[in-house]
Amino acid sequence: MNRKTLDDVTLLDENDPLAPFRERFDIPDDLIYLDGNSLGCLPKAAKDRVNDVVAREWGQDLIRSWNSNDWINAPARIGDKIARLIGADDGEVIVGDSTSINVFKCLNACLQIDSTRKTLVTETGNFPTDAYMIEGLASIAPDRITARLVEPGNVVESLNETTAALLLTHTHYKTGRLRDMKAITAAAHAKGVPVIWDLSHSCGAMPVDLNGCNADFAIGCGYKYLNGGPGAPAFTFVARRHQEKVFPALSGWLGHKQPFAFDDRYTPAPGINRFQCGTPGIIGCAALEVGVDLMLEADMLALRQKSSALGDLFIQLVQEQCADFGFDPACPTNAAERGSQVSFHHPDGYAIMQALIARGVIGDFRAPDILRFGFAPLYISYVDVWNAVDILRDVMTSNEWDQALFKQKAAVT
Ligand SMILES: *Cc1c(COP(=O)(O)O)cnc(C)c1O
């Protein structure tokens, strides 16, 4: 491959069909923000929308807004929009609660679909909350439910007639490795096991085809590639064929068939609404809806193509310009096997990342030694990638990273 020049990279931006989206976000001029996989940028329209929800819908319309501003249907309405991004149908996705809580709901649903099965399986190295939620659910009824962690290479083989659910992340948070959703779902189904897909690092980063893969359940974050804002509500997908089989363990009143009948006993709502629990956070929903609407304007294939190209370019430039500094790819170098992030092992990864952040290149660090860079294709340009690697080389050549102030661990890495 020819060594890339700044001219080559500038040309890529000139021909980028997604380039106009950058204007729709508020991004500080002096930042190269390669962390949209942790917290997406602020869509400009979200500021006005949130202001309107606060000042008018809350401030003026008050309680009437549940009807007049349709607050009550926000979780299902935004769910239907997210459904279009992940290959689901209307009525299969509901917005609300956090990803962690929604993991719990789906695990419980699987235990109900086949009550003879008791083991909840995930893999070692998965995003911790997924494994932790399994442990917590199992602790409620240790005789009935077993938590099981298996090695990543061994996931499908480990399933058997006692397995109630397999919980896997589609794009690995640390390595960026993509799982084959269709093949794994089919292999699990052959053993009678439903699969819960965690789409936190996939939704909004690439096309996802849940129904095309015959998926059972999925959950994902609103604040990463969907740009819904810090702590944005998450989403839950339940395939229509499973919905009526589940009696929600988190049987909150808004999942009731008739919340405003105020019955003493719980009767689940038909369809996806039973996966709601309590009152949705309307301000968070409003911001999330702006992010989702913006994402729906983008062509998902163009998005995936650009995401792959940005990651490939970053890896190539690191190999060309930082070859002497010991960065070892921790992600697949083949874009087809990778989500929208790249990562490298480096023994001084934490300090190097802090030095980069001090220079305005924001990525993040994941223990024990991984530097992680996310490429949100709606607002990251090819020249951003060039400039980021240029600064990385500078930080390494000058030994700028090797200072005590960059080695002190903060609470959030
Ligand atoms: C970010 C992330 C989560 C986050 O869960 P929260 O409940 O929103 O904190 C869960 N799973 C995966 C795979 C993630 O990447």
CSV table of C-alpha atoms and ligand atoms in Angstrom, one decimal:
chain,number,residue,atom,x,y,z
A,1,MET,CA,0.0,0.0,0.0
A,2,ASN,CA,1.2,3.5,-0.8
A,3,ARG,CA,2.2,5.7,2.1
A,4,LYS,CA,-0.8,8.0,2.7
A,5,THR,CA,-0.3,11.8,2.4
A,6,LEU,CA,-2.4,14.6,3.8
A,7,ASP,CA,-3.5,15.3,0.2
A,8,ASP,CA,-4.9,11.8,-0.1
A,9,VAL,CA,-6.7,12.2,3.1
A,10,THR,CA,-8.2,15.6,2.3
A,11,LEU,CA,-9.5,14.1,-0.9
A,12,LEU,CA,-11.4,11.4,1.1
A,13,ASP,CA,-13.2,14.2,3.0
A,14,GLU,CA,-14.1,16.0,-0.2
A,15,ASN,CA,-15.7,12.8,-1.6
A,16,ASP,CA,-17.4,11.9,1.7
A,17,PRO,CA,-21.3,11.7,1.3
A,18,LEU,CA,-21.7,11.9,5.1
A,19,ALA,CA,-19.5,15.0,5.5
A,20,PRO,CA,-22.5,17.4,5.8
A,21,PHE,CA,-23.6,15.8,9.0
A,22,ARG,CA,-20.7,17.3,11.0
A,23,GLU,CA,-22.4,20.7,10.8
A,24,ARG,CA,-25.3,19.3,12.7
A,25,PHE,CA,-23.3,18.7,15.8
A,26,ASP,CA,-21.7,21.1,18.3
A,27,ILE,CA,-18.1,20.0,18.5
A,28,PRO,CA,-15.5,22.2,20.1
A,29,ASP,CA,-13.1,23.5,17.4
A,30,ASP,CA,-9.9,22.4,19.3
A,31,LEU,CA,-11.0,18.8,19.8
A,32,ILE,CA,-10.5,15.6,17.9
A,33,TYR,CA,-13.2,13.6,19.5
A,34,LEU,CA,-12.6,9.9,19.1
A,35,ASP,CA,-14.8,8.8,21.9
A,36,GLY,CA,-18.3,8.8,20.4
A,37,ASN,CA,-18.5,5.2,21.3
A,38,SER,CA,-18.6,6.2,25.0
A,39,LEU,CA,-20.5,9.4,24.8
A,40,GLY,CA,-21.7,10.7,21.5
A,41,CYS,CA,-21.5,14.4,20.6
A,42,LEU,CA,-24.3,16.9,21.1
A,43,PRO,CA,-26.6,17.4,18.1
A,44,LYS,CA,-27.3,21.1,17.7
A,45,ALA,CA,-31.0,20.5,17.5
A,46,ALA,CA,-31.0,18.8,20.9
A,47,LYS,CA,-30.3,22.1,22.6
A,48,ASP,CA,-33.5,23.7,21.3
A,49,ARG,CA,-35.5,20.5,21.7
A,50,VAL,CA,-34.5,20.0,25.3
A,51,ASN,CA,-35.0,23.7,26.0
A,52,ASP,CA,-38.5,23.5,24.6
A,53,VAL,CA,-39.4,20.4,26.6
A,54,VAL,CA,-38.2,22.1,29.8
A,55,ALA,CA,-39.5,25.6,29.2
A,56,ARG,CA,-42.8,24.9,27.4
A,57,GLU,CA,-43.8,21.3,27.9
A,58,TRP,CA,-42.8,21.1,31.5
A,59,GLY,CA,-42.8,24.7,32.5
A,60,GLN,CA,-46.1,25.8,30.9
A,61,ASP,CA,-48.1,22.7,30.0
A,62,LEU,CA,-47.1,20.7,33.1
A,63,ILE,CA,-49.1,17.5,33.7
A,64,ARG,CA,-51.2,18.1,30.6
A,65,SER,CA,-48.1,17.2,28.5
A,66,TRP,CA,-48.6,13.5,29.1
A,67,ASN,CA,-51.4,13.8,26.6
A,68,SER,CA,-51.0,17.1,24.8
A,69,ASN,CA,-47.3,16.6,24.1
A,70,ASP,CA,-47.6,12.8,23.9
A,71,TRP,CA,-45.1,12.1,26.6
A,72,ILE,CA,-46.9,8.9,27.4
A,73,ASN,CA,-46.0,7.4,24.0
A,74,ALA,CA,-42.4,8.6,23.9
A,75,PRO,CA,-40.9,5.2,24.8
A,76,ALA,CA,-42.8,3.3,22.1
A,77,ARG,CA,-42.5,6.1,19.5
A,78,ILE,CA,-38.7,6.4,19.9
A,79,GLY,CA,-38.5,2.6,20.1
A,80,ASP,CA,-40.2,2.3,16.6
A,81,LYS,CA,-37.6,4.7,15.3
A,82,ILE,CA,-34.7,2.8,16.7
A,83,ALA,CA,-36.3,-0.4,15.3
A,84,ARG,CA,-35.6,1.0,11.8
A,85,LEU,CA,-31.9,1.2,12.6
A,86,ILE,CA,-31.6,-2.4,13.8
A,87,GLY,CA,-33.8,-4.4,11.5
A,88,ALA,CA,-36.7,-4.7,13.9
A,89,ASP,CA,-40.4,-4.0,13.2
A,90,ASP,CA,-42.8,-1.5,14.8
A,91,GLY,CA,-43.8,-2.7,18.2
A,92,GLU,CA,-40.7,-4.6,18.9
A,93,VAL,CA,-38.5,-2.0,20.6
A,94,ILE,CA,-39.2,0.1,23.7
A,95,VAL,CA,-37.0,2.9,25.1
A,96,GLY,CA,-36.4,3.3,28.8
A,97,ASP,CA,-34.3,2.5,31.8
A,98,SER,CA,-30.6,1.7,31.4
A,99,THR,CA,-28.9,-1.0,29.4
A,100,SER,CA,-28.1,-2.8,32.6
A,101,ILE,CA,-31.7,-2.8,33.8
A,102,ASN,CA,-32.8,-4.0,30.3
A,103,VAL,CA,-30.3,-6.9,30.4
A,104,PHE,CA,-32.1,-8.0,33.6
A,105,LYS,CA,-35.5,-7.8,31.9
A,106,CYS,CA,-34.4,-9.9,28.9
A,107,LEU,CA,-32.6,-12.5,31.1
A,108,ASN,CA,-35.8,-12.9,33.2
A,109,ALA,CA,-37.8,-13.2,30.0
A,110,CYS,CA,-35.6,-16.1,28.8
A,111,LEU,CA,-36.1,-17.9,32.1
A,112,GLN,CA,-39.8,-17.6,31.6
A,113,ILE,CA,-39.9,-18.8,28.0
A,114,ASP,CA,-38.6,-22.2,29.1
A,115,SER,CA,-38.8,-22.6,32.8
A,116,THR,CA,-37.1,-26.0,32.7
A,117,ARG,CA,-33.8,-24.3,31.8
A,118,LYS,CA,-31.8,-22.6,34.5
A,119,THR,CA,-28.4,-21.5,33.3
A,120,LEU,CA,-27.6,-17.9,32.1
A,121,VAL,CA,-24.5,-17.9,30.0
A,122,THR,CA,-22.1,-15.1,29.0
A,123,GLU,CA,-18.4,-14.9,28.1
A,124,THR,CA,-15.4,-13.8,30.1
A,125,GLY,CA,-14.2,-10.4,29.0
A,126,ASN,CA,-17.7,-9.2,28.1
A,127,PHE,CA,-18.6,-5.7,29.2
A,128,PRO,CA,-18.8,-6.3,33.0
A,129,THR,CA,-22.4,-5.1,33.6
A,130,ASP,CA,-23.7,-8.0,31.4
A,131,ALA,CA,-22.0,-10.6,33.6
A,132,TYR,CA,-22.8,-8.8,36.8
A,133,MET,CA,-26.5,-8.6,36.0
A,134,ILE,CA,-26.5,-12.4,35.5
A,135,GLU,CA,-24.9,-12.8,38.9
A,136,GLY,CA,-27.5,-10.6,40.5
A,137,LEU,CA,-30.4,-12.3,39.0
A,138,ALA,CA,-29.1,-15.7,40.0
A,139,SER,CA,-28.7,-14.5,43.6
A,140,ILE,CA,-32.4,-14.1,43.9
A,141,ALA,CA,-33.1,-17.8,43.4
A,142,PRO,CA,-29.8,-19.8,43.6
A,143,ASP,CA,-31.7,-23.1,43.4
A,144,ARG,CA,-33.5,-22.1,40.3
A,145,ILE,CA,-30.9,-19.9,38.4
A,146,THR,CA,-27.2,-20.5,37.7
A,147,ALA,CA,-24.8,-18.0,36.4
A,148,ARG,CA,-22.1,-19.3,34.0
A,149,LEU,CA,-19.1,-17.5,32.4
A,150,VAL,CA,-17.5,-19.3,29.5
A,151,GLU,CA,-14.3,-18.6,27.5
A,152,PRO,CA,-15.0,-16.6,24.3
A,153,GLY,CA,-13.9,-19.4,22.0
A,154,ASN,CA,-16.2,-21.8,23.6
A,155,VAL,CA,-19.5,-20.1,23.7
A,156,VAL,CA,-21.7,-22.1,21.4
A,157,GLU,CA,-20.2,-25.5,22.5
A,158,SER,CA,-21.0,-24.7,26.1
A,159,LEU,CA,-24.7,-24.4,25.5
A,160,ASN,CA,-26.9,-27.4,26.3
A,161,GLU,CA,-30.4,-28.4,27.4
A,162,THR,CA,-30.1,-26.6,30.7
A,163,THR,CA,-29.2,-23.2,29.2
A,164,ALA,CA,-31.9,-20.6,29.5
A,165,ALA,CA,-30.1,-17.7,27.7
A,166,LEU,CA,-26.9,-16.7,26.0
A,167,LEU,CA,-26.0,-13.1,26.4
A,168,LEU,CA,-23.4,-11.7,24.0
A,169,THR,CA,-22.1,-8.3,22.9
A,170,HIS,CA,-22.3,-7.8,19.2
A,171,THR,CA,-19.3,-5.5,19.0
A,172,HIS,CA,-16.8,-6.1,21.8
A,173,TYR,CA,-16.2,-2.9,23.8
A,174,LYS,CA,-12.5,-3.4,24.1
A,175,THR,CA,-11.3,-5.2,21.0
A,176,GLY,CA,-14.0,-3.9,18.6
A,177,ARG,CA,-14.4,-7.5,17.4
A,178,LEU,CA,-17.7,-8.2,15.7
A,179,ARG,CA,-19.7,-11.4,16.4
A,180,ASP,CA,-21.5,-13.2,13.6
A,181,MET,CA,-25.1,-12.6,14.8
A,182,LYS,CA,-26.8,-14.8,12.3
A,183,ALA,CA,-24.6,-17.8,12.7
A,184,ILE,CA,-24.4,-17.7,16.5
A,185,THR,CA,-28.2,-17.1,16.8
A,186,ALA,CA,-28.8,-20.1,14.5
A,187,ALA,CA,-26.3,-22.3,16.4
A,188,ALA,CA,-27.9,-21.4,19.8
A,189,HIS,CA,-31.4,-22.0,18.4
A,190,ALA,CA,-30.3,-25.4,17.3
A,191,LYS,CA,-29.8,-26.1,21.0
A,192,GLY,CA,-33.0,-24.5,22.0
A,193,VAL,CA,-31.3,-21.4,23.5
A,194,PRO,CA,-32.5,-17.8,23.0
A,195,VAL,CA,-29.8,-15.2,22.5
A,196,ILE,CA,-29.7,-11.7,24.0
A,197,TRP,CA,-27.6,-9.4,21.8
A,198,ASP,CA,-26.0,-6.3,23.5
A,199,LEU,CA,-25.9,-3.7,20.7
A,200,SER,CA,-24.3,-0.9,22.7
A,201,HIS,CA,-21.4,-0.6,20.3
A,202,SER,CA,-23.3,-1.5,17.1
A,203,CYS,CA,-26.5,0.5,17.1
A,204,GLY,CA,-25.9,3.7,15.1
A,205,ALA,CA,-22.5,2.5,14.0
A,206,MET,CA,-23.4,-0.1,11.3
A,207,PRO,CA,-26.5,-1.7,9.8
A,208,VAL,CA,-27.9,-4.4,12.2
A,209,ASP,CA,-30.5,-6.9,11.0
A,210,LEU,CA,-32.1,-8.4,14.1
A,211,ASN,CA,-35.1,-10.0,12.4
A,212,GLY,CA,-33.0,-11.1,9.4
A,213,CYS,CA,-30.9,-13.0,12.0
A,214,ASN,CA,-34.0,-14.4,13.7
A,215,ALA,CA,-32.9,-12.6,16.9
A,216,ASP,CA,-34.8,-13.1,20.2
A,217,PHE,CA,-33.8,-10.2,22.4
A,218,ALA,CA,-31.5,-7.2,22.2
A,219,ILE,CA,-30.6,-4.2,24.3
A,220,GLY,CA,-28.4,-1.1,23.7
A,221,CYS,CA,-27.4,2.3,24.9
A,222,GLY,CA,-28.8,5.7,23.8
A,223,TYR,CA,-25.7,7.8,24.7
A,224,LYS,CA,-23.1,6.2,22.5
A,225,TYR,CA,-23.5,6.2,18.7
A,226,LEU,CA,-27.1,7.4,19.0
A,227,ASN,CA,-25.9,10.7,20.5
A,228,GLY,CA,-28.7,10.8,23.0
A,229,GLY,CA,-26.8,12.5,25.8
A,230,PRO,CA,-25.2,11.4,29.1
A,231,GLY,CA,-27.3,8.7,30.7
A,232,ALA,CA,-29.8,8.7,27.9
A,233,PRO,CA,-32.5,6.1,28.1
A,234,ALA,CA,-31.5,2.7,26.7
A,235,PHE,CA,-33.7,0.4,24.5
A,236,THR,CA,-35.0,-3.2,24.6
A,237,PHE,CA,-35.9,-5.3,21.6
A,238,VAL,CA,-38.1,-8.3,22.1
A,239,ALA,CA,-39.1,-10.3,19.0
A,240,ARG,CA,-42.8,-10.3,18.6
A,241,ARG,CA,-43.0,-14.1,18.9
A,242,HIS,CA,-41.7,-13.9,22.5
A,243,GLN,CA,-43.5,-10.9,23.8
A,244,GLU,CA,-46.7,-12.5,25.1
A,245,LYS,CA,-44.9,-15.4,26.7
A,246,VAL,CA,-43.3,-13.1,29.3
A,247,PHE,CA,-44.6,-12.0,32.7
A,248,PRO,CA,-42.2,-9.1,33.5
A,249,ALA,CA,-40.3,-9.5,36.8
A,250,LEU,CA,-39.9,-5.7,36.8
A,251,SER,CA,-43.7,-5.4,36.7
A,252,GLY,CA,-44.1,-1.7,37.0
A,253,TRP,CA,-47.3,0.1,36.6
A,254,LEU,CA,-46.6,1.6,33.1
A,255,GLY,CA,-46.2,-2.0,31.8
A,256,HIS,CA,-49.7,-2.8,33.0
A,257,LYS,CA,-52.5,-3.4,30.5
A,258,GLN,CA,-54.4,-0.4,31.9
A,259,PRO,CA,-52.1,1.7,34.1
A,260,PHE,CA,-54.9,4.2,34.8
A,261,ALA,CA,-57.3,1.6,36.0
A,262,PHE,CA,-55.1,1.4,39.1
A,263,ASP,CA,-55.9,-2.3,39.6
A,264,ASP,CA,-54.6,-4.0,42.7
A,265,ARG,CA,-53.2,-6.8,40.5
A,266,TYR,CA,-50.7,-6.7,37.6
A,267,THR,CA,-51.9,-7.6,34.2
A,268,PRO,CA,-49.1,-7.1,31.6
A,269,ALA,CA,-49.8,-4.9,28.6
A,270,PRO,CA,-50.0,-6.5,25.2
A,271,GLY,CA,-46.9,-6.5,23.2
A,272,ILE,CA,-43.7,-4.5,23.8
A,273,ASN,CA,-45.3,-2.1,26.3
A,274,ARG,CA,-45.0,-4.7,29.1
A,275,PHE,CA,-41.3,-4.2,29.0
A,276,GLN,CA,-41.7,-0.6,30.3
A,277,CYS,CA,-41.4,-0.3,34.0
A,278,GLY,CA,-42.0,3.1,35.6
A,279,THR,CA,-42.3,6.7,34.4
A,280,PRO,CA,-39.9,7.5,31.6
A,281,GLY,CA,-37.4,10.3,31.8
A,282,ILE,CA,-39.0,12.7,29.4
A,283,ILE,CA,-36.1,15.2,29.1
A,284,GLY,CA,-33.7,12.3,28.3
A,285,CYS,CA,-36.2,10.9,25.8
A,286,ALA,CA,-36.4,14.3,24.1
A,287,ALA,CA,-32.7,14.5,23.6
A,288,LEU,CA,-32.4,10.9,22.5
A,289,GLU,CA,-35.2,11.4,19.9
A,290,VAL,CA,-33.2,14.1,18.3
A,291,GLY,CA,-30.1,11.9,18.0
A,292,VAL,CA,-32.1,9.0,16.6
A,293,ASP,CA,-33.9,11.3,14.1
A,294,LEU,CA,-30.5,12.5,12.9
A,295,MET,CA,-29.2,9.0,12.6
A,296,LEU,CA,-32.3,8.0,10.5
A,297,GLU,CA,-31.3,10.6,8.0
A,298,ALA,CA,-28.0,8.8,7.3
A,299,ASP,CA,-27.6,5.9,4.9
A,300,MET,CA,-26.4,3.0,7.0
A,301,LEU,CA,-24.4,1.4,4.3
A,302,ALA,CA,-22.5,4.7,3.7
A,303,LEU,CA,-22.1,4.9,7.4
A,304,ARG,CA,-20.5,1.5,7.7
A,305,GLN,CA,-18.3,2.1,4.7
A,306,LYS,CA,-17.0,5.3,6.2
A,307,SER,CA,-16.5,3.7,9.6
A,308,SER,CA,-14.5,0.9,8.1
A,309,ALA,CA,-12.4,3.4,6.1
A,310,LEU,CA,-11.7,5.6,9.1
A,311,GLY,CA,-10.5,2.7,11.2
A,312,ASP,CA,-8.4,1.3,8.4
A,313,LEU,CA,-6.8,4.7,7.8
A,314,PHE,CA,-6.0,5.1,11.5
A,315,ILE,CA,-4.4,1.7,11.7
A,316,GLN,CA,-2.4,2.3,8.5
A,317,LEU,CA,-1.2,5.7,9.7
A,318,VAL,CA,-0.2,4.4,13.1
A,319,GLN,CA,1.8,1.6,11.4
A,320,GLU,CA,3.4,4.1,9.0
A,321,GLN,CA,4.1,7.0,11.4
A,322,CYS,CA,4.4,5.4,14.8
A,323,ALA,CA,6.1,2.1,13.9
A,324,ASP,CA,8.9,2.4,16.4
A,325,PHE,CA,6.7,3.0,19.5
A,326,GLY,CA,5.3,-0.4,20.3
A,327,PHE,CA,1.6,-0.1,19.5
A,328,ASP,CA,0.2,-3.5,19.0
A,329,PRO,CA,-3.3,-3.7,17.4
A,330,ALA,CA,-5.8,-5.1,19.9
A,331,CYS,CA,-8.6,-5.0,17.3
A,332,PRO,CA,-9.0,-7.0,14.1
A,333,THR,CA,-7.1,-5.2,11.3
A,334,ASN,CA,-9.6,-6.5,8.8
A,335,ALA,CA,-12.5,-4.0,8.9
A,336,ALA,CA,-15.1,-6.6,8.1
A,337,GLU,CA,-14.4,-8.2,11.5
A,338,ARG,CA,-14.4,-4.9,13.4
A,339,GLY,CA,-17.0,-2.4,14.7
A,340,SER,CA,-16.4,1.4,14.6
A,341,GLN,CA,-13.4,1.5,16.9
A,342,VAL,CA,-9.8,0.6,16.8
A,343,SER,CA,-7.6,-0.3,19.8
A,344,PHE,CA,-4.0,-0.9,20.6
A,345,HIS,CA,-2.1,-2.5,23.4
A,346,HIS,CA,0.7,-0.4,24.9
A,347,PRO,CA,2.3,-0.9,28.3
A,348,ASP,CA,2.1,2.9,28.9
A,349,GLY,CA,-1.4,3.2,27.4
A,350,TYR,CA,-2.9,5.1,30.3
A,351,ALA,CA,-0.3,7.9,30.4
A,352,ILE,CA,-0.2,8.1,26.6
A,353,MET,CA,-4.0,8.5,26.5
A,354,GLN,CA,-3.9,11.2,29.1
A,355,ALA,CA,-1.2,13.1,27.1
A,356,LEU,CA,-3.3,12.8,24.0
A,357,ILE,CA,-6.3,14.2,25.9
A,358,ALA,CA,-4.2,17.1,27.1
A,359,ARG,CA,-3.5,17.8,23.4
A,360,GLY,CA,-7.2,17.7,22.5
A,361,VAL,CA,-7.3,14.2,21.1
A,362,ILE,CA,-9.9,12.4,23.1
A,363,GLY,CA,-10.0,8.6,23.1
A,364,ASP,CA,-10.1,6.4,26.2
A,365,PHE,CA,-8.2,3.8,28.1
A,366,ARG,CA,-9.5,0.3,29.0
A,367,ALA,CA,-7.5,-1.7,31.6
A,368,PRO,CA,-5.0,-3.3,31.6
A,369,ASP,CA,-3.3,-1.7,28.6
A,370,ILE,CA,-5.7,-0.7,25.8
A,371,LEU,CA,-5.9,2.6,24.1
A,372,ARG,CA,-9.3,2.8,22.4
A,373,PHE,CA,-10.3,5.2,19.6
A,374,GLY,CA,-13.9,5.4,18.4
A,375,PHE,CA,-14.9,6.7,15.0
A,376,ALA,CA,-18.5,8.1,14.8
A,377,PRO,CA,-18.9,8.4,11.1
A,378,LEU,CA,-21.4,11.2,11.2
A,379,TYR,CA,-19.0,13.7,12.6
A,380,ILE,CA,-15.4,12.4,12.3
A,381,SER,CA,-13.5,13.3,9.2
A,382,TYR,CA,-10.5,11.6,7.5
A,383,VAL,CA,-8.4,14.7,8.3
A,384,ASP,CA,-9.3,14.3,12.0
A,385,VAL,CA,-7.7,10.8,11.8
A,386,TRP,CA,-4.6,12.2,10.1
A,387,ASN,CA,-4.3,15.0,12.8
A,388,ALA,CA,-4.9,12.5,15.6
A,389,VAL,CA,-2.1,10.2,14.5
A,390,ASP,CA,0.2,13.3,13.9
A,391,ILE,CA,-0.3,14.3,17.5
A,392,LEU,CA,0.2,10.7,18.7
A,393,ARG,CA,3.5,10.6,16.9
A,394,ASP,CA,4.5,13.9,18.4
A,395,VAL,CA,3.5,12.8,21.9
A,396,MET,CA,5.7,9.7,21.5
A,397,THR,CA,8.7,11.3,19.8
A,398,SER,CA,8.9,14.1,22.4
A,399,ASN,CA,8.2,11.6,25.3
A,400,GLU,CA,5.6,14.1,26.4
A,401,TRP,CA,3.5,11.3,27.8
A,402,ASP,CA,6.2,10.3,30.3
A,403,GLN,CA,5.2,12.7,33.1
A,404,ALA,CA,3.8,12.1,36.6
A,405,LEU,CA,0.7,14.1,35.9
A,406,PHE,CA,-0.4,11.7,33.2
A,407,LYS,CA,0.1,8.6,35.4
A,408,GLN,CA,-2.5,9.5,38.1
A,409,LYS,CA,-5.6,7.4,37.5
A,410,ALA,CA,-8.9,9.4,37.5
A,411,ALA,CA,-12.2,7.9,38.7
A,412,VAL,CA,-13.4,7.5,35.2
A,413,THR,CA,-11.0,6.3,32.5
B,1,LIG,C1,-21.8,0.9,27.5
B,1,LIG,C2,-22.2,-0.5,27.7
B,1,LIG,C3,-23.2,-0.8,28.6
B,1,LIG,C4,-23.7,0.3,29.6
B,1,LIG,O1,-24.7,-0.1,30.4
B,1,LIG,P1,-25.3,1.1,31.3
B,1,LIG,O2,-26.4,0.4,32.0
B,1,LIG,O3,-25.8,2.1,30.3
B,1,LIG,O4,-24.3,1.7,32.1
B,1,LIG,C5,-23.7,-2.1,28.7
B,1,LIG,N1,-23.2,-3.0,27.9
B,1,LIG,C6,-22.2,-2.8,26.9
B,1,LIG,C7,-21.7,-3.8,26.0
B,1,LIG,C8,-21.7,-1.5,26.8
B,1,LIG,O5,-20.8,-1.2,25.9
